[in-house]
Amino acid sequence: MASPSPLFLLLILLFSILPSPTSPSSINDTPSTYIVSVHPDAVKPSIFPTHSHWYQSSLSSLLSPSPPLLIHTYTGAAFHGFSVKLSPTQALLLRAQPHVLSLLPDRLRRLHTTRSPHFLGLGTSTDSAGLLKDSDFGSDLVVAVLDTGISPDRQSFHVRDLPPVPTKWKGSCVNTPDFPSSSCNRKLVGAKFFCAGYEATNEFRSPRDSDGHGTHTASIAAGRYVYPASTLGYARGLAAGMAPKARLAVYKVCWTAGCYDSDILAAFDAAVADGVDVISLSVGGVVVPYYLDAIAIGAFGAMDRGIFVSASAGNGGPGALTVTNVAPWVTTVGAGTLDRDFPADVKLGNGKVIPGMSVYSGPGLAPGKTYPLVYAGTQAGDGYSSSLCLEGSLDPKFVAGKIVMCDRGINSRAAKGEVPNSPPPTATIVFKGTRLGVKPAPVVASFSARGPNPESPEILKPDLVAPGLNILAAWPDKVSPSGIPSDHRTTEFNILSGTSMACPHVSGLAALLKAAHPEWSPAAIKSAFMTTAYTVDNRGETMLDESDFGSGHVHPQKAMDPGLVYDLTTFDYVDFLCNSNYTEQNIKVVTRKNADCSGARRAGHSGNLNYPSMAVVFQQYGIKQKMSTHFIRTVTNVGDGESVYSARVVAPAGMAATVKPEKLVFRRVGQKLNFLVRVQTRVAKLAPGGSVMKSGFIVWSDGKHNVTSPIVVTLQQPL
């Protein structure tokens, strides 16, 4: 499936946010919020005491009876500039000021809505060895969660046996009527909220969580050990986050309507200034060029300060080109299954059994009895909304005592389960509780967004997958497990699914790796995850393809000792953007650095970014029958001082792949060596607009470590 070119998308965006100066009569002057990027080398005039005064003065010069007021002033920790509501005319005038670099439209993002530690091989707090012990359970690390806030009184956030807050921490806890500053402690070290971009009206104007999503993701990343833990009688056992002793800093950026870029960027800026070590973001939106993407910009600013950023891949699967948060400096996480499920069979009156899953906790249906089965779209309500079983759309009198079949659709979480089980046909439901040892596992969840990467096809996304289906984690006491107002049940834990749940698994694991290897860069941590990931399920079968799972499923224990890493600096990313044909001004918007692209473009192509995976798209133009490309990579020895690695290359089917040299001889830890992989292929017979993806891999092995990178080749026939 072909995607619109970045240039075409950019032109659409520019014409949509800025009016034509030649036709003022046609201008729609309805104000919109813009994020204003200020030149990083622009110096604040000394006449102004603060940057806020300077920026407000800039707004005073705009044509308006009263100048617009600032929404956010960004400190410069992750982004240099401010956000403000402007008319299109005012936006044009502001853009013309010499210290203004660019204007980004404020976009709305959406949330990408315990057995996982055991499934990942992390064991329990009594382990005598392994990643948990070597990292002291992440004790001195701070994980920032940008989400819907937190419910601080949950058992997962208790302070028992935690040492004092790390002295490097510079953050704070806001004080509001429903969230006093005493809510923070040695576990929850910081809590702030950002709602200026979206003025919430019916929610806590504080870091307190009125949705549940933020509490859930925070406890996945860094929840303490809690036993017994379950929800509605399901998934009973020990609950724990990935980094049980890591500290949490919560930045509430998501509200009922969603999460606005201006607030997200303010949270990035605050988190970097506060001194966090990891940022976890289970939020996403449409893919746009990086210089128009506030998450990509904020994440770059964090990465530039040595902060690891992980983000959810999105829930748009299983279709291709659905992955979000695709910048190469972000670790993009898809969702896989656990070896645990909650089986429930629908047994039809004709004897046919349809397997499914359920966490229904009420009384079971009468054994041997069947109930009328009705379709909500035609028999139980008003059509479209009833077909999705939206709350209030079904006729209670009609559906009472029946089993209602709904379409999968937009309704949130478990709302479809709130209708009582509502002529022939008939059916019954048999609930079977919790089942362990499920095979196959892991499997990439159907909803998990897939590649290829729509913005940078030569960067394989998602990067990897982690548990994201039916995840048990902490839940606010004032939010029902279904999230439906008419549901008055409460629970300490809840089960949710989504790449939102997969992302904080990797965030917490990154805290463990950073604690065990404080000298590792964010790119080195990502590399350790990717090159040690596995692609074989518990039946010994290979999981689908790399556009689904990237490098594979995260393997924490092996990531602790990867042998070699593919490291990157901020200047490597600048070269990547140059080779991606970004202008030097657009690169400055993302990186806050001046870029001279002439040297970078002479040196190679965007696929030569020192990434732990290798991907290329061949456009089958003209009469050329053979095509080839090369990947130049540099690996850094983080294993044994003296070691020899030999390469094994498995080419994509029907293609040829070679590596030079075939051996890498290291003399010391920290030594860097280069190699080159060349891939050759012939033109494939494809229909106009068609494409085919094939994959192989390269493994560097010293007998102890296996450093694996996928090689993915896409052949595409133009229309």
Short mmCIF file of N, CA and C in Angstrom, two decimals, residues 220-309:
data_model
loop_
_atom_site.label_atom_id
_atom_site.label_comp_id
_atom_site.label_asym_id
_atom_site.label_seq_id
_atom_site.Cartn_x
_atom_site.Cartn_y
_atom_site.Cartn_z
N ILE A 220 2.69 -0.54 35.96
CA ILE A 220 3.38 -1.50 35.09
C ILE A 220 4.87 -1.18 35.04
N ALA A 221 5.19 0.09 34.93
CA ALA A 221 6.59 0.49 34.83
C ALA A 221 7.33 0.30 36.15
N ALA A 222 6.71 0.71 37.27
CA ALA A 222 7.48 0.76 38.52
C ALA A 222 6.64 0.45 39.75
N GLY A 223 5.60 -0.36 39.61
CA GLY A 223 4.79 -0.73 40.77
C GLY A 223 5.55 -1.64 41.72
N ARG A 224 5.23 -1.51 43.03
CA ARG A 224 5.85 -2.36 44.05
C ARG A 224 5.20 -3.75 44.05
N TYR A 225 5.83 -4.68 44.78
CA TYR A 225 5.28 -6.02 44.92
C TYR A 225 4.01 -5.97 45.78
N VAL A 226 2.93 -6.56 45.27
CA VAL A 226 1.66 -6.64 46.00
C VAL A 226 1.12 -8.07 45.88
N TYR A 227 0.81 -8.66 47.04
CA TYR A 227 0.22 -10.00 47.04
C TYR A 227 -0.82 -10.08 48.16
N PRO A 228 -1.98 -10.65 47.89
CA PRO A 228 -2.44 -11.15 46.60
C PRO A 228 -3.01 -10.00 45.75
N ALA A 229 -2.91 -10.14 44.45
CA ALA A 229 -3.45 -9.15 43.53
C ALA A 229 -4.35 -9.87 42.53
N SER A 230 -5.49 -9.27 42.22
CA SER A 230 -6.39 -9.83 41.22
C SER A 230 -7.42 -8.77 40.90
N THR A 231 -8.22 -9.03 39.90
CA THR A 231 -9.35 -8.16 39.62
C THR A 231 -10.58 -9.02 39.36
N LEU A 232 -11.59 -8.81 40.16
CA LEU A 232 -12.86 -9.53 40.01
C LEU A 232 -12.65 -11.04 40.03
N GLY A 233 -11.61 -11.48 40.76
CA GLY A 233 -11.34 -12.90 40.89
C GLY A 233 -10.44 -13.48 39.82
N TYR A 234 -10.02 -12.67 38.85
CA TYR A 234 -9.18 -13.15 37.77
C TYR A 234 -7.72 -12.74 37.99
N ALA A 235 -6.80 -13.50 37.38
CA ALA A 235 -5.36 -13.20 37.37
C ALA A 235 -4.79 -13.09 38.78
N ARG A 236 -5.24 -13.93 39.67
CA ARG A 236 -4.77 -13.87 41.05
C ARG A 236 -3.30 -14.26 41.14
N GLY A 237 -2.54 -13.49 41.91
CA GLY A 237 -1.12 -13.80 42.08
C GLY A 237 -0.37 -12.59 42.60
N LEU A 238 0.93 -12.56 42.34
CA LEU A 238 1.80 -11.47 42.76
C LEU A 238 1.86 -10.42 41.66
N ALA A 239 1.55 -9.17 42.00
CA ALA A 239 1.64 -8.08 41.03
C ALA A 239 2.91 -7.29 41.29
N ALA A 240 3.59 -6.90 40.23
CA ALA A 240 4.80 -6.09 40.37
C ALA A 240 5.07 -5.39 39.06
N GLY A 241 5.63 -4.19 39.16
CA GLY A 241 6.09 -3.49 37.98
C GLY A 241 7.45 -4.01 37.55
N MET A 242 7.95 -3.46 36.44
CA MET A 242 9.23 -3.92 35.92
C MET A 242 10.39 -3.48 36.81
N ALA A 243 10.32 -2.27 37.33
CA ALA A 243 11.38 -1.73 38.19
C ALA A 243 10.75 -1.37 39.53
N PRO A 244 10.57 -2.35 40.42
CA PRO A 244 9.75 -2.15 41.63
C PRO A 244 10.24 -1.05 42.56
N LYS A 245 11.54 -0.76 42.57
CA LYS A 245 12.05 0.28 43.46
C LYS A 245 12.33 1.60 42.75
N ALA A 246 12.10 1.66 41.46
CA ALA A 246 12.30 2.93 40.75
C ALA A 246 11.30 3.96 41.26
N ARG A 247 11.70 5.22 41.21
CA ARG A 247 10.81 6.31 41.64
C ARG A 247 9.95 6.74 40.45
N LEU A 248 8.79 7.27 40.77
CA LEU A 248 7.85 7.71 39.75
C LEU A 248 7.68 9.22 39.79
N ALA A 249 7.69 9.82 38.63
CA ALA A 249 7.32 11.23 38.48
C ALA A 249 6.19 11.28 37.46
N VAL A 250 5.05 11.78 37.87
CA VAL A 250 3.85 11.73 37.04
C VAL A 250 3.54 13.12 36.49
N TYR A 251 3.28 13.17 35.20
CA TYR A 251 2.95 14.42 34.52
C TYR A 251 1.62 14.20 33.79
N LYS A 252 0.57 14.77 34.34
CA LYS A 252 -0.76 14.55 33.77
C LYS A 252 -0.95 15.46 32.57
N VAL A 253 -1.10 14.84 31.40
CA VAL A 253 -1.26 15.61 30.16
C VAL A 253 -2.52 15.20 29.40
N CYS A 254 -3.20 14.15 29.84
CA CYS A 254 -4.35 13.63 29.11
C CYS A 254 -5.62 13.82 29.92
N TRP A 255 -6.65 14.27 29.24
CA TRP A 255 -7.92 14.59 29.86
C TRP A 255 -9.03 13.89 29.07
N THR A 256 -10.29 14.21 29.37
CA THR A 256 -11.40 13.51 28.75
C THR A 256 -11.33 13.55 27.23
N ALA A 257 -11.04 14.71 26.67
CA ALA A 257 -11.02 14.86 25.21
C ALA A 257 -9.76 14.31 24.57
N GLY A 258 -8.73 14.06 25.36
CA GLY A 258 -7.48 13.57 24.80
C GLY A 258 -6.29 14.31 25.39
N CYS A 259 -5.22 14.35 24.62
CA CYS A 259 -3.95 14.90 25.10
C CYS A 259 -3.43 15.87 24.04
N TYR A 260 -3.25 17.13 24.40
CA TYR A 260 -2.83 18.14 23.43
C TYR A 260 -1.32 18.27 23.40
N ASP A 261 -0.81 18.47 22.18
CA ASP A 261 0.64 18.56 21.98
C ASP A 261 1.28 19.63 22.85
N SER A 262 0.62 20.77 23.00
CA SER A 262 1.22 21.86 23.78
C SER A 262 1.43 21.44 25.23
N ASP A 263 0.50 20.66 25.77
CA ASP A 263 0.65 20.15 27.14
C ASP A 263 1.71 19.05 27.21
N ILE A 264 1.72 18.17 26.21
CA ILE A 264 2.72 17.10 26.18
C ILE A 264 4.12 17.69 26.12
N LEU A 265 4.30 18.71 25.29
CA LEU A 265 5.62 19.33 25.17
C LEU A 265 6.02 20.02 26.47
N ALA A 266 5.05 20.63 27.15
CA ALA A 266 5.34 21.24 28.45
C ALA A 266 5.77 20.18 29.46
N ALA A 267 5.16 19.00 29.40
CA ALA A 267 5.54 17.92 30.31
C ALA A 267 6.93 17.39 30.00
N PHE A 268 7.26 17.24 28.72
CA PHE A 268 8.62 16.85 28.35
C PHE A 268 9.62 17.85 28.92
N ASP A 269 9.33 19.12 28.73
CA ASP A 269 10.23 20.18 29.18
C ASP A 269 10.42 20.11 30.70
N ALA A 270 9.32 19.91 31.43
CA ALA A 270 9.41 19.83 32.89
C ALA A 270 10.14 18.58 33.34
N ALA A 271 9.87 17.45 32.69
CA ALA A 271 10.51 16.19 33.09
C ALA A 271 12.02 16.25 32.90
N VAL A 272 12.46 16.84 31.80
CA VAL A 272 13.90 16.97 31.56
C VAL A 272 14.52 17.88 32.62
N ALA A 273 13.87 19.00 32.89
CA ALA A 273 14.39 19.93 33.90
C ALA A 273 14.39 19.30 35.29
N ASP A 274 13.42 18.45 35.57
CA ASP A 274 13.32 17.82 36.89
C ASP A 274 14.39 16.75 37.12
N GLY A 275 14.95 16.21 36.05
CA GLY A 275 16.02 15.24 36.20
C GLY A 275 15.58 13.79 36.15
N VAL A 276 14.57 13.47 35.33
CA VAL A 276 14.15 12.07 35.20
C VAL A 276 15.18 11.30 34.38
N ASP A 277 15.10 9.98 34.44
CA ASP A 277 16.00 9.10 33.70
C ASP A 277 15.33 8.43 32.51
N VAL A 278 14.03 8.20 32.63
CA VAL A 278 13.26 7.51 31.60
C VAL A 278 11.94 8.24 31.45
N ILE A 279 11.46 8.38 30.22
CA ILE A 279 10.14 8.95 29.96
C ILE A 279 9.30 7.91 29.24
N SER A 280 8.10 7.67 29.77
CA SER A 280 7.17 6.69 29.21
C SER A 280 5.93 7.42 28.73
N LEU A 281 5.55 7.17 27.48
CA LEU A 281 4.45 7.91 26.87
C LEU A 281 3.57 6.94 26.08
N SER A 282 2.39 6.65 26.62
CA SER A 282 1.45 5.73 25.95
C SER A 282 0.37 6.53 25.24
N VAL A 283 0.81 7.39 24.34
CA VAL A 283 -0.06 8.34 23.64
C VAL A 283 0.41 8.41 22.19
N GLY A 284 -0.50 8.65 21.27
CA GLY A 284 -0.08 8.80 19.89
C GLY A 284 -1.13 9.47 19.04
N GLY A 285 -0.75 9.74 17.80
CA GLY A 285 -1.64 10.38 16.84
C GLY A 285 -1.19 10.06 15.44
N VAL A 286 -1.58 10.90 14.50
CA VAL A 286 -1.20 10.68 13.11
C VAL A 286 0.30 10.93 12.94
N VAL A 287 0.88 10.26 11.96
CA VAL A 287 2.30 10.44 11.67
C VAL A 287 2.47 11.64 10.75
N VAL A 288 3.33 12.57 11.15
CA VAL A 288 3.65 13.75 10.36
C VAL A 288 5.17 13.88 10.34
N PRO A 289 5.72 14.74 9.47
CA PRO A 289 7.17 14.96 9.51
C PRO A 289 7.61 15.36 10.91
N TYR A 290 8.83 14.98 11.26
CA TYR A 290 9.29 15.15 12.64
C TYR A 290 9.28 16.61 13.08
N TYR A 291 9.48 17.56 12.18
CA TYR A 291 9.49 18.96 12.58
C TYR A 291 8.10 19.50 12.84
N LEU A 292 7.06 18.70 12.56
CA LEU A 292 5.69 19.05 12.92
C LEU A 292 5.14 18.17 14.04
N ASP A 293 5.98 17.32 14.59
CA ASP A 293 5.58 16.31 15.57
C ASP A 293 6.11 16.70 16.95
N ALA A 294 5.21 17.17 17.82
CA ALA A 294 5.64 17.65 19.14
C ALA A 294 6.25 16.53 19.97
N ILE A 295 5.74 15.31 19.84
CA ILE A 295 6.33 14.20 20.60
C ILE A 295 7.74 13.92 20.12
N ALA A 296 7.95 13.91 18.81
CA ALA A 296 9.30 13.69 18.28
C ALA A 296 10.25 14.79 18.72
N ILE A 297 9.77 16.03 18.75
CA ILE A 297 10.61 17.16 19.15
C ILE A 297 10.93 17.08 20.64
N GLY A 298 9.92 16.85 21.47
CA GLY A 298 10.17 16.73 22.91
C GLY A 298 11.06 15.55 23.23
N ALA A 299 10.85 14.43 22.54
CA ALA A 299 11.67 13.24 22.78
C ALA A 299 13.12 13.48 22.38
N PHE A 300 13.34 14.24 21.31
CA PHE A 300 14.72 14.53 20.92
C PHE A 300 15.41 15.35 22.01
N GLY A 301 14.70 16.35 22.54
CA GLY A 301 15.28 17.15 23.61
C GLY A 301 15.62 16.32 24.83
N ALA A 302 14.78 15.33 25.14
CA ALA A 302 15.05 14.43 26.26
C ALA A 302 16.24 13.54 25.96
N MET A 303 16.25 12.93 24.78
CA MET A 303 17.36 12.06 24.39
C MET A 303 18.68 12.81 24.41
N ASP A 304 18.66 14.07 24.00
CA ASP A 304 19.87 14.89 23.97
C ASP A 304 20.44 15.08 25.38
N ARG A 305 19.60 14.93 26.41
CA ARG A 305 20.04 15.01 27.80
C ARG A 305 20.30 13.63 28.41
N GLY A 306 20.33 12.58 27.57
CA GLY A 306 20.62 11.24 28.06
C GLY A 306 19.44 10.51 28.63
N ILE A 307 18.22 10.94 28.32
CA ILE A 307 17.00 10.33 28.85
C ILE A 307 16.43 9.36 27.83
N PHE A 308 16.14 8.14 28.27
CA PHE A 308 15.54 7.12 27.41
C PHE A 308 14.05 7.41 27.28
N VAL A 309 13.54 7.42 26.04
CA VAL A 309 12.12 7.69 25.79
C VAL A 309 11.51 6.49 25.08
#
